[in-house]
Short mmCIF file of N, CA and C in Angstrom, two decimals:
data_model
loop_
_atom_site.label_atom_id
_atom_site.label_comp_id
_atom_site.label_asym_id
_atom_site.label_seq_id
_atom_site.Cartn_x
_atom_site.Cartn_y
_atom_site.Cartn_z
N MET A 1 -108.65 152.34 -112.03
CA MET A 1 -109.13 151.44 -110.89
C MET A 1 -108.01 150.41 -111.14
N ALA A 2 -108.07 149.83 -112.53
CA ALA A 2 -108.41 148.47 -112.55
C ALA A 2 -106.56 149.07 -113.54
N ASP A 3 -106.21 150.22 -114.30
CA ASP A 3 -104.54 150.27 -114.64
C ASP A 3 -104.11 150.74 -113.20
N ARG A 4 -104.61 151.30 -111.89
CA ARG A 4 -103.91 151.28 -111.54
C ARG A 4 -103.13 149.95 -110.47
N ALA A 5 -104.24 149.40 -110.31
CA ALA A 5 -104.10 147.97 -109.79
C ALA A 5 -103.04 147.45 -110.70
N ARG A 6 -102.90 147.34 -112.08
CA ARG A 6 -101.71 146.56 -112.88
C ARG A 6 -100.06 147.38 -112.98
N VAL A 7 -100.37 148.97 -112.46
CA VAL A 7 -99.48 149.34 -112.30
C VAL A 7 -98.25 148.75 -110.55
N ALA A 8 -99.23 148.77 -110.13
CA ALA A 8 -98.64 148.44 -108.97
C ALA A 8 -98.38 146.65 -108.60
N GLY A 9 -98.55 146.08 -109.31
CA GLY A 9 -98.90 144.67 -109.88
C GLY A 9 -97.67 144.35 -110.10
N ILE A 10 -96.86 145.40 -111.21
CA ILE A 10 -95.65 145.16 -111.90
C ILE A 10 -95.59 145.45 -111.55
N GLY A 11 -95.62 147.10 -110.85
CA GLY A 11 -93.85 147.37 -109.06
C GLY A 11 -93.99 145.92 -108.32
N LEU A 12 -94.85 145.59 -107.67
CA LEU A 12 -94.30 144.09 -106.97
C LEU A 12 -93.44 143.43 -107.68
N GLU A 13 -93.83 142.67 -108.59
CA GLU A 13 -93.27 142.33 -109.45
C GLU A 13 -92.06 142.67 -109.81
N VAL A 14 -91.48 143.82 -110.39
CA VAL A 14 -90.22 144.42 -110.03
C VAL A 14 -89.20 144.86 -108.72
N ALA A 15 -90.13 144.91 -107.42
CA ALA A 15 -89.65 145.28 -106.49
C ALA A 15 -88.98 143.58 -106.52
N ARG A 16 -89.67 142.18 -106.81
CA ARG A 16 -89.67 140.90 -106.47
C ARG A 16 -88.52 140.61 -107.34
N ALA A 17 -88.02 141.26 -108.36
CA ALA A 17 -86.95 140.55 -109.25
C ALA A 17 -85.99 141.73 -108.81
N GLY A 18 -85.77 142.23 -108.40
CA GLY A 18 -84.57 143.34 -107.37
C GLY A 18 -84.72 142.09 -107.02
N TYR A 19 -85.17 141.80 -105.69
CA TYR A 19 -84.51 141.35 -104.54
C TYR A 19 -83.45 139.62 -104.94
N GLY A 20 -84.46 139.39 -106.14
CA GLY A 20 -83.85 138.24 -106.70
C GLY A 20 -82.37 137.93 -107.40
N VAL A 21 -82.45 139.76 -108.03
CA VAL A 21 -81.24 139.91 -108.94
C VAL A 21 -79.93 139.57 -106.94
N SER A 22 -80.87 140.45 -106.57
CA SER A 22 -79.74 140.68 -104.94
C SER A 22 -78.99 139.66 -104.39
N LEU A 23 -79.93 138.28 -104.61
CA LEU A 23 -79.53 137.03 -104.03
C LEU A 23 -78.72 136.57 -104.90
N LEU A 24 -79.05 136.88 -106.42
CA LEU A 24 -78.32 135.79 -107.44
C LEU A 24 -76.38 136.42 -107.27
N ARG A 25 -75.82 137.59 -107.15
CA ARG A 25 -74.96 138.34 -106.29
C ARG A 25 -73.95 137.52 -105.82
N ARG A 26 -75.29 136.65 -104.37
CA ARG A 26 -73.83 136.26 -103.63
C ARG A 26 -73.45 135.16 -103.33
N ARG A 27 -72.97 134.15 -103.08
CA ARG A 27 -72.43 133.06 -102.98
C ARG A 27 -72.79 132.00 -102.17
N SER A 28 -74.00 131.97 -101.55
CA SER A 28 -74.51 130.80 -101.41
C SER A 28 -74.96 130.55 -102.18
N THR A 29 -75.12 129.02 -102.94
CA THR A 29 -76.22 128.31 -103.56
C THR A 29 -77.54 128.66 -103.65
N MET A 30 -77.57 128.34 -101.31
CA MET A 30 -78.90 128.82 -101.81
C MET A 30 -79.70 129.83 -101.90
N ASP A 31 -78.86 131.01 -101.92
CA ASP A 31 -78.94 132.53 -102.26
C ASP A 31 -79.45 132.69 -103.91
N ARG A 32 -78.89 132.11 -104.26
CA ARG A 32 -78.65 131.94 -106.01
C ARG A 32 -79.65 131.42 -106.35
N VAL A 33 -80.41 130.17 -105.46
CA VAL A 33 -81.33 129.35 -105.87
C VAL A 33 -82.64 130.67 -105.63
N LEU A 34 -83.05 130.65 -104.65
CA LEU A 34 -83.91 131.33 -104.42
C LEU A 34 -84.12 132.53 -104.88
N GLY A 35 -83.22 133.15 -105.33
CA GLY A 35 -82.95 134.86 -106.04
C GLY A 35 -83.66 134.28 -107.76
N GLY A 36 -82.97 133.07 -108.28
CA GLY A 36 -83.62 132.50 -109.74
C GLY A 36 -85.22 132.14 -109.56
N ARG A 37 -85.81 131.85 -108.73
CA ARG A 37 -87.21 131.73 -108.21
C ARG A 37 -87.87 132.63 -107.89
N LEU A 38 -87.19 133.31 -107.50
CA LEU A 38 -88.04 135.24 -107.22
C LEU A 38 -87.98 135.78 -109.06
N LEU A 39 -87.19 135.53 -109.46
CA LEU A 39 -86.89 136.00 -110.64
C LEU A 39 -88.05 135.11 -111.93
N VAL A 40 -87.99 133.67 -111.51
CA VAL A 40 -88.98 132.96 -112.81
C VAL A 40 -90.60 133.15 -112.23
N GLN A 41 -90.68 133.42 -110.95
CA GLN A 41 -91.78 134.17 -109.93
C GLN A 41 -92.89 136.17 -110.54
N GLY A 42 -91.40 136.55 -110.47
CA GLY A 42 -91.99 137.88 -111.38
C GLY A 42 -91.84 137.96 -112.05
N ALA A 43 -90.55 136.81 -113.15
CA ALA A 43 -91.18 137.08 -114.62
C ALA A 43 -92.68 136.20 -115.16
N LEU A 44 -93.33 135.22 -114.51
CA LEU A 44 -94.14 134.73 -114.78
C LEU A 44 -95.94 135.72 -114.62
N THR A 45 -95.41 136.10 -113.54
CA THR A 45 -96.85 136.66 -112.95
C THR A 45 -96.36 137.79 -114.13
N VAL A 46 -95.97 139.10 -114.09
CA VAL A 46 -96.31 139.57 -115.39
C VAL A 46 -96.71 139.52 -116.97
N MET A 47 -96.02 137.96 -117.70
CA MET A 47 -96.24 137.20 -118.57
C MET A 47 -97.39 137.41 -118.75
N ARG A 48 -98.17 136.65 -117.42
CA ARG A 48 -99.30 135.93 -116.74
C ARG A 48 -100.18 137.39 -117.41
N GLY A 49 -100.45 138.26 -117.22
CA GLY A 49 -101.03 139.41 -117.18
C GLY A 49 -101.86 140.05 -115.44
N GLY A 50 -100.81 139.24 -114.48
CA GLY A 50 -100.81 139.70 -113.26
C GLY A 50 -102.35 139.89 -113.19
N ASP A 51 -103.31 138.42 -113.59
CA ASP A 51 -104.68 138.53 -112.89
C ASP A 51 -105.15 137.85 -111.39
N GLU A 52 -106.06 138.18 -110.71
CA GLU A 52 -105.92 137.29 -109.54
C GLU A 52 -105.99 136.02 -109.36
N LEU A 53 -105.84 135.09 -109.98
CA LEU A 53 -105.47 133.69 -109.90
C LEU A 53 -104.04 134.10 -110.03
N THR A 54 -103.16 134.26 -110.95
CA THR A 54 -101.68 134.55 -110.81
C THR A 54 -101.25 134.43 -109.14
N HIS A 55 -102.16 136.25 -109.11
CA HIS A 55 -101.16 136.31 -107.96
C HIS A 55 -101.82 135.98 -106.06
N ALA A 56 -103.10 134.91 -106.67
CA ALA A 56 -102.72 134.42 -105.82
C ALA A 56 -102.35 132.96 -105.91
N ALA A 57 -102.10 132.00 -106.84
CA ALA A 57 -101.07 131.23 -106.46
C ALA A 57 -99.47 131.86 -106.16
N GLY A 58 -99.43 133.14 -106.74
CA GLY A 58 -97.97 134.09 -106.19
C GLY A 58 -97.82 134.20 -104.26
N ALA A 59 -99.48 133.94 -103.72
CA ALA A 59 -99.19 134.30 -102.56
C ALA A 59 -99.32 132.73 -101.74
N GLY A 60 -99.80 132.23 -102.35
CA GLY A 60 -99.52 130.48 -102.30
C GLY A 60 -98.29 129.98 -102.04
N VAL A 61 -97.36 130.35 -103.42
CA VAL A 61 -95.57 130.01 -103.02
C VAL A 61 -95.06 130.58 -102.69
N ASP A 62 -95.54 131.96 -101.82
CA ASP A 62 -94.16 132.27 -100.82
C ASP A 62 -94.65 132.05 -99.24
N VAL A 63 -96.21 132.20 -99.49
CA VAL A 63 -96.35 131.65 -98.06
C VAL A 63 -95.73 130.47 -97.85
N LEU A 64 -95.60 129.17 -98.76
CA LEU A 64 -95.17 127.71 -98.91
C LEU A 64 -93.72 127.93 -98.42
N HIS A 65 -92.94 128.96 -98.88
CA HIS A 65 -91.33 129.06 -98.40
C HIS A 65 -91.34 129.85 -97.38
N ALA A 66 -92.37 131.18 -96.77
CA ALA A 66 -92.05 131.52 -95.69
C ALA A 66 -92.31 130.13 -94.45
N ALA A 67 -93.08 129.66 -94.56
CA ALA A 67 -93.27 127.98 -93.78
C ALA A 67 -92.24 127.42 -93.70
N SER A 68 -91.39 127.26 -95.27
CA SER A 68 -90.87 125.99 -95.29
C SER A 68 -89.27 126.76 -94.62
N MET A 69 -89.10 128.33 -94.50
CA MET A 69 -87.93 128.93 -93.91
C MET A 69 -87.94 128.99 -92.40
N VAL A 70 -89.03 128.59 -91.49
CA VAL A 70 -89.62 129.20 -90.46
C VAL A 70 -89.22 127.90 -90.18
N GLY A 71 -89.17 126.24 -90.76
CA GLY A 71 -88.84 125.05 -89.82
C GLY A 71 -87.46 124.79 -90.45
N LEU A 72 -86.72 125.60 -91.72
CA LEU A 72 -85.45 125.46 -91.03
C LEU A 72 -84.89 126.33 -90.17
N ALA A 73 -85.18 127.44 -89.73
CA ALA A 73 -84.71 128.45 -88.72
C ALA A 73 -85.14 127.41 -87.67
N ALA A 74 -85.68 126.51 -87.13
CA ALA A 74 -86.61 125.87 -86.11
C ALA A 74 -85.40 124.82 -86.10
N VAL A 75 -85.13 124.33 -86.92
CA VAL A 75 -84.27 123.04 -86.46
C VAL A 75 -82.36 123.38 -87.33
N SER A 76 -81.81 124.20 -87.74
CA SER A 76 -80.95 124.71 -87.80
C SER A 76 -79.78 126.30 -87.32
N ARG A 77 -79.40 126.00 -86.34
CA ARG A 77 -78.90 127.18 -86.13
C ARG A 77 -77.66 128.03 -86.98
N ARG A 78 -76.86 127.07 -87.79
CA ARG A 78 -76.78 127.80 -88.64
C ARG A 78 -77.49 129.00 -90.10
N TRP A 79 -77.83 128.50 -89.86
CA TRP A 79 -79.19 129.08 -91.25
C TRP A 79 -80.19 129.99 -90.46
N ARG A 80 -80.12 130.31 -89.21
CA ARG A 80 -81.60 130.47 -88.62
C ARG A 80 -81.99 132.21 -88.63
N ARG A 81 -80.78 132.97 -88.63
CA ARG A 81 -80.58 134.08 -89.15
C ARG A 81 -81.50 134.72 -90.46
N ARG A 82 -80.39 134.36 -91.65
CA ARG A 82 -81.19 134.01 -92.91
C ARG A 82 -82.36 133.87 -93.89
N ALA A 83 -82.76 132.43 -92.72
CA ALA A 83 -84.72 131.50 -92.42
C ALA A 83 -85.02 132.56 -92.49
N LEU A 84 -85.10 133.06 -91.38
CA LEU A 84 -85.65 133.86 -90.84
C LEU A 84 -86.26 135.53 -91.24
N VAL A 85 -84.57 136.54 -91.51
CA VAL A 85 -84.94 137.17 -92.73
C VAL A 85 -85.79 136.65 -94.23
N SER A 86 -85.25 135.83 -94.73
CA SER A 86 -86.19 135.14 -96.29
C SER A 86 -87.35 134.86 -95.59
N ALA A 87 -87.75 134.13 -94.14
CA ALA A 87 -89.19 134.01 -94.04
C ALA A 87 -90.06 135.28 -93.90
N ALA A 88 -89.37 136.35 -93.24
CA ALA A 88 -90.74 137.35 -93.42
C ALA A 88 -90.25 138.18 -94.96
N VAL A 89 -89.68 138.35 -95.40
CA VAL A 89 -89.28 138.74 -96.72
C VAL A 89 -91.04 137.98 -97.89
N ALA A 90 -90.25 137.15 -97.48
CA ALA A 90 -91.66 135.55 -97.84
C ALA A 90 -93.19 136.29 -97.84
N THR A 91 -92.69 136.77 -96.69
CA THR A 91 -93.92 137.00 -95.71
C THR A 91 -94.90 138.18 -96.53
N ALA A 92 -93.73 138.74 -96.61
CA ALA A 92 -94.18 140.68 -96.93
C ALA A 92 -94.67 140.57 -98.60
N PHE A 93 -94.44 139.35 -99.59
CA PHE A 93 -94.88 139.42 -100.34
C PHE A 93 -96.20 138.72 -101.03
N ALA A 94 -96.68 137.55 -100.08
CA ALA A 94 -97.35 137.12 -99.90
C ALA A 94 -98.52 138.44 -99.51
N VAL A 95 -98.54 139.03 -98.29
CA VAL A 95 -99.57 140.11 -98.75
C VAL A 95 -99.80 140.78 -99.49
N ALA A 96 -98.18 141.31 -100.27
CA ALA A 96 -98.49 142.28 -101.09
C ALA A 96 -100.02 141.56 -102.26
N GLU A 97 -99.32 140.45 -102.07
CA GLU A 97 -100.33 139.42 -102.95
C GLU A 97 -101.19 139.54 -102.81
N VAL A 98 -101.72 139.18 -102.20
CA VAL A 98 -103.30 139.29 -101.75
C VAL A 98 -103.63 140.44 -102.14
N ALA A 99 -103.36 141.40 -101.48
CA ALA A 99 -103.32 142.88 -101.38
C ALA A 99 -103.78 142.97 -103.06
N GLN A 100 -102.78 142.26 -103.84
CA GLN A 100 -102.95 143.09 -105.38
C GLN A 100 -104.45 142.26 -105.33
N THR A 101 -104.79 140.91 -104.97
CA THR A 101 -106.04 139.51 -105.52
C THR A 101 -107.06 140.58 -105.09
N LEU A 102 -107.06 141.14 -104.26
CA LEU A 102 -108.29 141.88 -103.92
C LEU A 102 -108.43 143.11 -104.30
N ASN A 103 -107.47 143.93 -105.08
CA ASN A 103 -107.38 145.18 -106.09
C ASN A 103 -107.73 144.73 -107.35
N ALA A 104 -107.66 143.60 -107.85
CA ALA A 104 -107.67 143.24 -109.05
C ALA A 104 -108.81 143.27 -110.53
N ASP A 105 -109.62 143.99 -109.55
CA ASP A 105 -111.18 144.40 -109.96
C ASP A 105 -111.32 145.31 -111.11
#
């Protein structure tokens, strides 16, 4: 079961990195910064072996990002749609990280 959880955790980080790469290709500085953060977060998680603490920290980072994007959406009509999409993606990553934490035994 532990091997299965590790493979799932690597799959999660590959998905995160793929999304990060797609953001790096955009023109917006905001997208590029977020894309870089996603790549770094995924790489650090894999390098640390994807233990419970690492996934829990990743979930925390994703929750903070989602909250900041909801705040941005609340105050900026210009960035509202992109911020809400980013919040939804970050929330999905946070849920997946929590699932990894619970399955990491």
